[in-house]
Short mmCIF file of C-alpha atoms and ligand atoms in Angstrom, two decimals:
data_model
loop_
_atom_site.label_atom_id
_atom_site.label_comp_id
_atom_site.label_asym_id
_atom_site.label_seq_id
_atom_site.Cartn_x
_atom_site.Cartn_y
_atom_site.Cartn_z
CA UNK A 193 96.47 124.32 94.40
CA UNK A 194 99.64 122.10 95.23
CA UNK A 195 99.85 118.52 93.81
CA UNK A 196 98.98 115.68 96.44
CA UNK A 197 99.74 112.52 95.97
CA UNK A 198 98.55 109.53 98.24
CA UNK A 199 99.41 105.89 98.52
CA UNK A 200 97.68 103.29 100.85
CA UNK A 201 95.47 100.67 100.16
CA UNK A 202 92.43 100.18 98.30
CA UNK A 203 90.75 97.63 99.89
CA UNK A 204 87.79 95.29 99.70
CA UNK A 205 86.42 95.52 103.52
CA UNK A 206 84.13 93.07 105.26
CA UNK A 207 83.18 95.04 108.28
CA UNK A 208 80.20 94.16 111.21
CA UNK A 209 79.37 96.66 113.63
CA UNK A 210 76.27 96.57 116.03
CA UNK A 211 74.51 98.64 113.76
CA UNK A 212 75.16 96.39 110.53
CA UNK A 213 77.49 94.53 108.45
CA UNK A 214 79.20 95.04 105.06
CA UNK A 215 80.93 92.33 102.61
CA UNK A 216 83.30 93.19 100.09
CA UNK A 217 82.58 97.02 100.22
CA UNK A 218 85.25 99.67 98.74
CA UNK A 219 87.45 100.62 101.35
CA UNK A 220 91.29 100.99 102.20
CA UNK A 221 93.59 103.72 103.35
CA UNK A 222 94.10 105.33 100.29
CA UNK A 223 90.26 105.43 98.69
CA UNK A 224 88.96 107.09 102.38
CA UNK A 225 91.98 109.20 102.79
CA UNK A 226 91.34 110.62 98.88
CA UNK A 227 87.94 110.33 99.23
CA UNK A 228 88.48 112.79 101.68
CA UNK A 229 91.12 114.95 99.95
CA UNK A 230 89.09 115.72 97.55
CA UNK A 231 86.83 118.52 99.01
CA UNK A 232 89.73 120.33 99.44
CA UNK A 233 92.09 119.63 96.52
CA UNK A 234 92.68 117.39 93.95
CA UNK A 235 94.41 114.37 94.61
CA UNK A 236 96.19 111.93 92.55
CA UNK A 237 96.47 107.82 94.30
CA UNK A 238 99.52 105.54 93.98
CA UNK A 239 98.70 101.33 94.76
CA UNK A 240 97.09 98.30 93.22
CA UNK A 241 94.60 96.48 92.66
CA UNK A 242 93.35 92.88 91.00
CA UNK A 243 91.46 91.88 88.34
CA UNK A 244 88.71 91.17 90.89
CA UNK A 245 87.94 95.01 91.84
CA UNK A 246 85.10 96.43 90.15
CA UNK A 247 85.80 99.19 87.80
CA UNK A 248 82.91 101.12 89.09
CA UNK A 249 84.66 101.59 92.11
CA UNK A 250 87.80 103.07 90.12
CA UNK A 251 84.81 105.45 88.28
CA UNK A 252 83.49 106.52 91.67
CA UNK A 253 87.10 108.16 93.20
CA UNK A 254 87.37 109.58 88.89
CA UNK A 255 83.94 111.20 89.17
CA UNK A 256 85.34 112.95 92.74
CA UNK A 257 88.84 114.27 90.36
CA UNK A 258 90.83 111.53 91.89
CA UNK A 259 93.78 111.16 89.39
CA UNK A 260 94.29 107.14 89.29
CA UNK A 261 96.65 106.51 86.69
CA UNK A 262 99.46 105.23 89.65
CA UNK A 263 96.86 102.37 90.31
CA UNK A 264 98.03 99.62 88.58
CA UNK A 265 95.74 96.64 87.92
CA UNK A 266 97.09 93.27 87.93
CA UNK A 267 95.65 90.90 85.85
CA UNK A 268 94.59 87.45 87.75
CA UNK A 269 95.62 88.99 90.95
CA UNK A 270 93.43 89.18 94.10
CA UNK A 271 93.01 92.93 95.59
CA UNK A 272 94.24 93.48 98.89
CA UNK A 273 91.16 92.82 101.76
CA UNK A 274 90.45 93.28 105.56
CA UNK A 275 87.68 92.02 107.50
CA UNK A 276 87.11 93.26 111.34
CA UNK A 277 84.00 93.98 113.68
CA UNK A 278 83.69 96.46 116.29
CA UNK A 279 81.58 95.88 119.63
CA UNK A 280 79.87 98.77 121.68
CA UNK A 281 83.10 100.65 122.30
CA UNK A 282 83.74 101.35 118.58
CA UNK A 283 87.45 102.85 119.41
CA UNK A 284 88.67 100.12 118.31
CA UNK A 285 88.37 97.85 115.53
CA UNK A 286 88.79 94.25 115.84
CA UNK A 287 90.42 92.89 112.71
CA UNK A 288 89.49 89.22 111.39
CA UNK A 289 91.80 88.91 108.49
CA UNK A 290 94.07 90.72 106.44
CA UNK A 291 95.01 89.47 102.85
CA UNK A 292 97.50 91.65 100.96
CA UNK A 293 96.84 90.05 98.21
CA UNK A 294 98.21 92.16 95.15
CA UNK A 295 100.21 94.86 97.80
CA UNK A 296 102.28 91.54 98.98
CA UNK A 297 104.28 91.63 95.66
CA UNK A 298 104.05 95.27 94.59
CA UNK A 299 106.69 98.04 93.61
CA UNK A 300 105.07 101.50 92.91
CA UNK A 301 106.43 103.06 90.01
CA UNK A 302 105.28 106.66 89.85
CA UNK A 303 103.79 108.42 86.79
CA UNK A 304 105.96 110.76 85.83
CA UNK A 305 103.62 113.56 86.67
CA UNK A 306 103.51 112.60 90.35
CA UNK A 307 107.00 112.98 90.57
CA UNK A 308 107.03 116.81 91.35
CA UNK A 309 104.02 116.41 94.11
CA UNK A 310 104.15 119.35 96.99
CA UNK A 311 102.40 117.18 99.33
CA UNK A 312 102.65 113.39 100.24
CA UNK A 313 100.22 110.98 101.97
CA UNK A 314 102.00 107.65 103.39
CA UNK A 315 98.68 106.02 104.41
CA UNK A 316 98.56 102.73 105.83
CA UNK A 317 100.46 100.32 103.57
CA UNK A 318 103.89 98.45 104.25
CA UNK A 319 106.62 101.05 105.68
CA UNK A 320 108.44 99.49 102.50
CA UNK A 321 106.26 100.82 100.06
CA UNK A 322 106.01 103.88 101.79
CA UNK A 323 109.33 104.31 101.18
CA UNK A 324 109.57 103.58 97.87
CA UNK A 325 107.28 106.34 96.54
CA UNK A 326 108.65 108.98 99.24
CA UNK A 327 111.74 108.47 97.04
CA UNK A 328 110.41 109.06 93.92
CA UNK A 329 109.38 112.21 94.81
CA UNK A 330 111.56 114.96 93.75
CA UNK A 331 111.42 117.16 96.84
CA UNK A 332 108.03 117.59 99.00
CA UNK A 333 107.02 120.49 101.04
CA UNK A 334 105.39 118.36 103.34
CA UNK A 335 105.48 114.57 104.05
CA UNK A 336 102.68 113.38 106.21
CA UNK A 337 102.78 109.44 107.73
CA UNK A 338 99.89 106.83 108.78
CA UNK A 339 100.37 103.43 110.19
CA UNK A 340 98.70 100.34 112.39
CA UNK A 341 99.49 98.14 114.19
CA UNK A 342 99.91 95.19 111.78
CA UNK A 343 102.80 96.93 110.35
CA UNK A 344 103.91 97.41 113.96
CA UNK A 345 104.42 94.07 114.50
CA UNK A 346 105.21 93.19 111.26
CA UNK A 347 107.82 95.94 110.19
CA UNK A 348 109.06 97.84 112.84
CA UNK A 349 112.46 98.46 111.66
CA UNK A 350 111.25 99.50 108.24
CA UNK A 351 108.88 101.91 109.73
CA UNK A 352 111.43 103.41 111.99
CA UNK A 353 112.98 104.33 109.13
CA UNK A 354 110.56 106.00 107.11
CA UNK A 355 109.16 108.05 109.78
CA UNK A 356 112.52 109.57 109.87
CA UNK A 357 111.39 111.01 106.99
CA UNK A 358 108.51 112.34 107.31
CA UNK A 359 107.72 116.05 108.63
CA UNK A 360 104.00 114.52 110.30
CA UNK A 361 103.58 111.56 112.22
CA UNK A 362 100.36 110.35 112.43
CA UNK A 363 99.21 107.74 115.10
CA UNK A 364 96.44 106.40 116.77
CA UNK A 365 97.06 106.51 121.07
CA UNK A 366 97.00 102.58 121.04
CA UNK A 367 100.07 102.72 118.64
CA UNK A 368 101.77 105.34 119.77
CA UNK A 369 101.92 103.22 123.07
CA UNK A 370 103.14 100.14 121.39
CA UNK A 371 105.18 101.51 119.12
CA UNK A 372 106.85 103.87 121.64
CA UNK A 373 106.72 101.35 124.67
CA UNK A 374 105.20 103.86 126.93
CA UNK A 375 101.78 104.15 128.32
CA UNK A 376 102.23 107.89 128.39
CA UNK A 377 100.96 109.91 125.40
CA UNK A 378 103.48 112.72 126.46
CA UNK A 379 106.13 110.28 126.24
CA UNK A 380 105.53 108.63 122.96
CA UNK A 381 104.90 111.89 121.44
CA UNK A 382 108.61 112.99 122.60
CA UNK A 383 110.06 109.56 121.57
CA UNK A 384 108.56 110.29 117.84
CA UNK A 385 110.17 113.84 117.78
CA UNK A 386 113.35 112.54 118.38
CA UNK A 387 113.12 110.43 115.44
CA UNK A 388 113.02 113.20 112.84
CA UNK A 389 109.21 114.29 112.35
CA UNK A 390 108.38 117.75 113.59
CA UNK A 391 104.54 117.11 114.38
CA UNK A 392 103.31 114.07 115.91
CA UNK A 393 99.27 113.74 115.97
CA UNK A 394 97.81 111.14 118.12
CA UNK A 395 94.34 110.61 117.34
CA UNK A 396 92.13 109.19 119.94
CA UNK A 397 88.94 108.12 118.41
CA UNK A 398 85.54 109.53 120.00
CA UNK A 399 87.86 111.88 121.93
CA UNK A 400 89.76 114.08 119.51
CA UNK A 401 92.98 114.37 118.51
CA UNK A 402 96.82 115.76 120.13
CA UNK A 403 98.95 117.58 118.27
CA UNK A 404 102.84 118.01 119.63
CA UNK A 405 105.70 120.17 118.17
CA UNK A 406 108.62 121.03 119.68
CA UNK A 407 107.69 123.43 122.10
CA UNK A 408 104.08 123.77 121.66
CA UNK A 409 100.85 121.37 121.46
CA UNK A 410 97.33 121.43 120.42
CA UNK A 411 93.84 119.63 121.35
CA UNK A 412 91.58 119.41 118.53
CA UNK A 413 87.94 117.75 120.38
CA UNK A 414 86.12 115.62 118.83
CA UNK A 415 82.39 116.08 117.85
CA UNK A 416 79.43 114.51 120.32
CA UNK A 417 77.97 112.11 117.41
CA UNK A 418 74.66 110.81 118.23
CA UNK A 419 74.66 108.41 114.93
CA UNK A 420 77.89 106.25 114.99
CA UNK A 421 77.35 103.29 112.44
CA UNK A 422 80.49 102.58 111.36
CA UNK A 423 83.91 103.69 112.21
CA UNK A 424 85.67 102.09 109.40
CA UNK A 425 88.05 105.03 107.61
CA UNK A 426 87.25 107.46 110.03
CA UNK A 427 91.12 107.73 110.38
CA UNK A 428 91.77 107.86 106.75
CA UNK A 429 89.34 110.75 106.11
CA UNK A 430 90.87 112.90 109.04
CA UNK A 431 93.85 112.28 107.68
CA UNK A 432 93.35 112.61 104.12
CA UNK A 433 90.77 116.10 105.00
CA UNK A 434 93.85 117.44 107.17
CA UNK A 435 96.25 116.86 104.41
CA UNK A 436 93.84 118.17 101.49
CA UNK A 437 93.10 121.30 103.29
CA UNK A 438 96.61 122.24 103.61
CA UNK A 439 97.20 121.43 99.93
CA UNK A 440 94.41 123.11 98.59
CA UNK A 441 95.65 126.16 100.41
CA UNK A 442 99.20 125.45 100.35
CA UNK A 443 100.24 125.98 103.81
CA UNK A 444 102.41 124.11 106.30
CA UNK A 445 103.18 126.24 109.09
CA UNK A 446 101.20 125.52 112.85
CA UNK A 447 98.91 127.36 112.67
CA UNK A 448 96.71 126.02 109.23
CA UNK A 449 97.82 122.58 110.88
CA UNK A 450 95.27 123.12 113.89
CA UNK A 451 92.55 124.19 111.39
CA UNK A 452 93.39 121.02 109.14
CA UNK A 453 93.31 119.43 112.18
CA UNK A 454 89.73 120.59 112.69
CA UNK A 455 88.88 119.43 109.11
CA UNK A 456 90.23 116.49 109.77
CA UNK A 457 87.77 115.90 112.62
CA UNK A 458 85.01 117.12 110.58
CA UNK A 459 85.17 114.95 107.89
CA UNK A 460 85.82 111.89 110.14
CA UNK A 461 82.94 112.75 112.57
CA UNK A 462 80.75 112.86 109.25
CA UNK A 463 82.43 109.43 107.87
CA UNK A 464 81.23 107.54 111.34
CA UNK A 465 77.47 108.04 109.91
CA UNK A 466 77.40 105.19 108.05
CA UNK A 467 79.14 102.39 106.29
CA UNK A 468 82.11 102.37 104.01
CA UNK A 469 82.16 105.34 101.98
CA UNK A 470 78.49 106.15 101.86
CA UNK A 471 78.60 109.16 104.13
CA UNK A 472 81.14 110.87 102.48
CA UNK A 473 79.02 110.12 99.47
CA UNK A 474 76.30 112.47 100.39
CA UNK A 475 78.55 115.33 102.22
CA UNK A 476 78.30 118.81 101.08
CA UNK A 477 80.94 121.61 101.71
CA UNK A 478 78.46 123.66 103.27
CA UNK A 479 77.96 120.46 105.96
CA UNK A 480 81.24 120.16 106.18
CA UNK A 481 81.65 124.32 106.59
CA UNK A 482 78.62 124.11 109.20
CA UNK A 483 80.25 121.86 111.35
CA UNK A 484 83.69 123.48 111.04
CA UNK A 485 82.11 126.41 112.96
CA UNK A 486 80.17 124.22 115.55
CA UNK A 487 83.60 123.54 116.07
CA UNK A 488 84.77 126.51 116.84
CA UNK A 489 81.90 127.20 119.12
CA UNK A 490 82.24 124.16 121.40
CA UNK A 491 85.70 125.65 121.92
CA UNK A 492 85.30 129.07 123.56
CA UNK A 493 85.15 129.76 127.15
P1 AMP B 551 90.91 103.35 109.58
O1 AMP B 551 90.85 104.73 108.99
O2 AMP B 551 92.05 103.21 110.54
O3 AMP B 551 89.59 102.88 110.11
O4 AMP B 551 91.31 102.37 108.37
C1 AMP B 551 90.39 101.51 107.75
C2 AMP B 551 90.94 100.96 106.45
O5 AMP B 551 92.24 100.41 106.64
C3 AMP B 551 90.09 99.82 105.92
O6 AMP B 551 89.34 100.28 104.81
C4 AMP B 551 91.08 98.72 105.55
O7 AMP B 551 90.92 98.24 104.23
C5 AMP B 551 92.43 99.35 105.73
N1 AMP B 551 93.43 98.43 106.33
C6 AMP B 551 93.22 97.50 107.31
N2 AMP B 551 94.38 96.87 107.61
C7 AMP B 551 95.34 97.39 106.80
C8 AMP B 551 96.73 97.15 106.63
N3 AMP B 551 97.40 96.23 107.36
N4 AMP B 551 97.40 97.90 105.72
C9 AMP B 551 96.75 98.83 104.99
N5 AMP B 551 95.44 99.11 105.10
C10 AMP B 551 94.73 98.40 105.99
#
């Protein structure tokens, strides 16, 4: 199994949907995207958080053989947290506030361990810091990239220049539009090849996910959910199930990209069920391995 190392957030979300509400509940790119990882391989995290986060939390990702030692807890500071809703069309989530908190002022410094990682996460965290641990690692086989709009707006330059980096580029279709300046998927997706990556995956919520390479693409679907509660790191634990399949197995090429692809959408679909991480909680590889093949079925004709 090849080393995968992840950093994003970790995140205190206070999230309302029509089907409930959360305060203060574990979240952030990193904890879903590991989370996820981790029924495939065994990742190790890279971020920070305050004095306020509870340690259970830190015990929960541990008990799942999350490696934490690159999170870094700062005494007296305040741990990064998002609030948003979602109405009926739960695409797209509405966000309320965002307080960096602890990330506003932080430099990753990588235990030395990490250092020699096969595989790379960039989840959703300033293009900045991003950077910064891409270039502490010695020399990945694969480099995979998440964003959102906030950094978008915020850091656009910056993020141009790490996705030059990167071998994946990871978007959601309302992104790739802004960031790309196109309404056309096609487009964007050409645009983001240009800029170094050689896969771009736009992910489009209840309706699956696009994958373009030069020369080829790729439609993973999405599954028909009939219990959506909350959508909150449901692009985190595609990404983080896509990524820890192909570390676990050590592949890169196309073709164990479409099945991590299909992972991907498994774990998400299963992550919609219910709020914050408690879904993922419950899931079984044989659930996960069930659905994996009802994917395969809704695909043949
Ligand atoms: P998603 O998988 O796209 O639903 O991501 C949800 C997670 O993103 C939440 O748990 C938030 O804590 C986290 N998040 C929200 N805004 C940001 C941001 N600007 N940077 C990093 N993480 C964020």
């Amino acid at each position: 199994m090849a080393r995968l190392v992840i950093v994003g957030s970790l995140a205190l979300d206070t999230v309302k949907t029509p089907f409930g509400e959360v305060k203060d509940a574990l979240g952030g790119a990193a904890t879903f995207s590991s989370y996820a990882a981790s029924f495939f391989s065994r990742p190790s995290i890279v971020g920070v958080v305050g004095n306020d986060f509870p340690q259970q939390h830190l015990r929960l990702l541990q008990q799942r053989g999350i490696d934490v030692s690159g999170v870094a807890i700062e005494k007296g500071g305040k741990t990064f947290r998002w609030s948003g809703y979602y109405e009926y069309d739960m695409n797209e989530a509405k966000t309320v506030s965002t307080d960096l908190g602890v990330f506003a002022s932080f430099s990753p410094r990588l235990p030395d361990g990490y250092k020699a990682a096969d595989y790379v996460f960039l989840a959703n965290i300033d293009p900045e810091l991003q950077m910064q641990v891409l270039s502490q690692i010695k020399k990945p086989k694969l480099a995979l990239l998440d964003t959102m709009n906030y950094w978008i707006n915020n850091k656009r330059r910056q993020l141009l220049e790490v996705i030059g980096k990167v071998d994946i580029l990871l978007l959601n279709d309302s992104e790739a539009r802004q960031l790309f300046e196109t309404p056309n998927l096609v487009k964007a997706a050409a645009a983001a090849l240009k800029l170094g990556p050689k896969h771009i995956i736009i992910k489009k919520g209840e309706h699956g996910a696009l994958l373009f390479s030069n020369g080829s693409h790729f439609s993973a679907p999405s599954y028909p959910l009939e219990t959506i509660r909350d959508p909150t790191g449901c692009g985190d634990s595609f990404a983080g199930a896509l990524i820890g399949y192909l570390a676990g197995k050590g592949g890169s090429g196309e073709k164990d990209l479409r099945k991590a692809m299909i992972y991907g959408s498994v774990v998400a679909s299963f992550n919609a069920e219910d709020f914050g991480l408690e879904r993922m909680k419950r899931l079984t590889m044989p659930e996960i391995e069930k659905r994996y093949e009802e994917f395969e079925s809704i695909r043949k004709f």
